[in-house]
């Protein structure tokens, strides 16, 4: 899936979703970006993350019993 970053004329490739949190009614995902250090991970509001398959994979991973793993695919956010 692709999505232009709101208000910007460029895009980044998401490498991984690390975490999820809620602030009020808003859900945010902590994402890492391909080619950038993990320390530059960003909290992205779910409505700006147009990668439903990646989010679904992350949510399935969270539901896995401890000790089991599930790999995540990388999706590109593009113009």
mmCIF file of C-alpha atoms in Angstrom:
data_model
loop_
_atom_site.group_PDB
_atom_site.id
_atom_site.type_symbol
_atom_site.label_atom_id
_atom_site.label_comp_id
_atom_site.label_asym_id
_atom_site.label_seq_id
_atom_site.Cartn_x
_atom_site.Cartn_y
_atom_site.Cartn_z
ATOM 1 C CA UNK A 1 0.000 0.000 0.000
ATOM 2 C CA UNK A 2 1.143 3.507 -0.638
ATOM 3 C CA UNK A 3 0.293 6.855 0.883
ATOM 4 C CA UNK A 4 1.654 10.358 0.494
ATOM 5 C CA UNK A 5 2.746 11.676 3.871
ATOM 6 C CA UNK A 6 0.220 14.429 4.730
ATOM 7 C CA UNK A 7 1.631 17.909 4.165
ATOM 8 C CA UNK A 8 4.880 16.600 2.683
ATOM 9 C CA UNK A 9 6.144 15.988 -0.846
ATOM 10 C CA UNK A 10 8.303 12.990 0.027
ATOM 11 C CA UNK A 11 7.914 9.542 1.504
ATOM 12 C CA UNK A 12 9.700 6.949 3.628
ATOM 13 C CA UNK A 13 9.640 3.192 3.704
ATOM 14 C CA UNK A 14 8.389 1.693 6.946
ATOM 15 C CA UNK A 15 10.707 -1.004 8.234
ATOM 16 C CA UNK A 16 8.796 -2.218 11.287
ATOM 17 C CA UNK A 17 6.032 -1.432 13.772
ATOM 18 C CA UNK A 18 7.447 -1.651 17.294
ATOM 19 C CA UNK A 19 4.549 -0.676 19.529
ATOM 20 C CA UNK A 20 1.062 0.788 19.788
ATOM 21 C CA UNK A 21 -0.461 3.245 22.243
ATOM 22 C CA UNK A 22 -3.673 5.177 22.681
ATOM 23 C CA UNK A 23 -3.953 8.818 23.631
ATOM 24 C CA UNK A 24 -7.593 9.533 24.236
ATOM 25 C CA UNK A 25 -9.413 8.063 21.241
ATOM 26 C CA UNK A 26 -6.369 8.246 18.959
ATOM 27 C CA UNK A 27 -4.224 5.176 18.240
ATOM 28 C CA UNK A 28 -0.543 5.726 17.461
ATOM 29 C CA UNK A 29 2.009 3.227 16.137
ATOM 30 C CA UNK A 30 5.737 3.425 16.791
ATOM 31 C CA UNK A 31 7.408 2.800 13.428
ATOM 32 C CA UNK A 32 10.994 2.492 12.284
ATOM 33 C CA UNK A 33 12.099 3.734 8.877
ATOM 34 C CA UNK A 34 14.210 1.794 6.392
ATOM 35 C CA UNK A 35 17.705 3.272 6.182
ATOM 36 C CA UNK A 36 17.420 5.205 9.458
ATOM 37 C CA UNK A 37 18.594 4.301 12.967
ATOM 38 C CA UNK A 38 16.066 2.700 15.295
ATOM 39 C CA UNK A 39 16.520 5.699 17.609
ATOM 40 C CA UNK A 40 14.669 7.772 14.980
ATOM 41 C CA UNK A 41 11.485 5.721 15.324
ATOM 42 C CA UNK A 42 8.344 7.879 15.221
ATOM 43 C CA UNK A 43 4.873 7.683 16.721
ATOM 44 C CA UNK A 44 2.493 7.889 13.740
ATOM 45 C CA UNK A 45 -1.291 8.349 14.110
ATOM 46 C CA UNK A 46 -3.153 5.364 12.670
ATOM 47 C CA UNK A 47 -5.027 7.560 10.183
ATOM 48 C CA UNK A 48 -1.666 8.583 8.628
ATOM 49 C CA UNK A 49 -0.468 4.997 8.366
ATOM 50 C CA UNK A 50 -2.044 3.720 5.157
ATOM 51 C CA UNK A 51 -0.743 0.171 5.479
ATOM 52 C CA UNK A 52 -3.623 -1.979 6.742
ATOM 53 C CA UNK A 53 -1.816 -5.257 6.013
ATOM 54 C CA UNK A 54 1.181 -4.167 8.093
ATOM 55 C CA UNK A 55 -1.039 -3.054 10.978
ATOM 56 C CA UNK A 56 -2.987 -6.332 10.820
ATOM 57 C CA UNK A 57 0.268 -8.315 10.898
ATOM 58 C CA UNK A 58 1.447 -6.282 13.902
ATOM 59 C CA UNK A 59 -1.845 -6.878 15.730
ATOM 60 C CA UNK A 60 -1.664 -10.625 14.978
ATOM 61 C CA UNK A 61 1.898 -10.618 16.333
ATOM 62 C CA UNK A 62 0.690 -8.994 19.559
ATOM 63 C CA UNK A 63 -1.946 -11.729 19.902
ATOM 64 C CA UNK A 64 0.569 -14.593 19.473
ATOM 65 C CA UNK A 65 1.252 -16.678 22.568
ATOM 66 C CA UNK A 66 4.633 -15.923 24.091
ATOM 67 C CA UNK A 67 7.434 -17.898 22.481
ATOM 68 C CA UNK A 68 5.876 -17.875 18.992
ATOM 69 C CA UNK A 69 7.050 -15.500 16.294
ATOM 70 C CA UNK A 70 5.430 -13.975 13.236
ATOM 71 C CA UNK A 71 7.385 -12.042 10.647
ATOM 72 C CA UNK A 72 6.245 -8.635 9.448
ATOM 73 C CA UNK A 73 6.429 -7.514 5.837
ATOM 74 C CA UNK A 74 7.820 -4.122 4.909
ATOM 75 C CA UNK A 75 5.551 -1.679 3.089
ATOM 76 C CA UNK A 76 6.446 1.532 1.336
ATOM 77 C CA UNK A 77 4.712 4.810 1.997
ATOM 78 C CA UNK A 78 5.031 6.558 -1.351
ATOM 79 C CA UNK A 79 3.674 9.494 -3.318
#
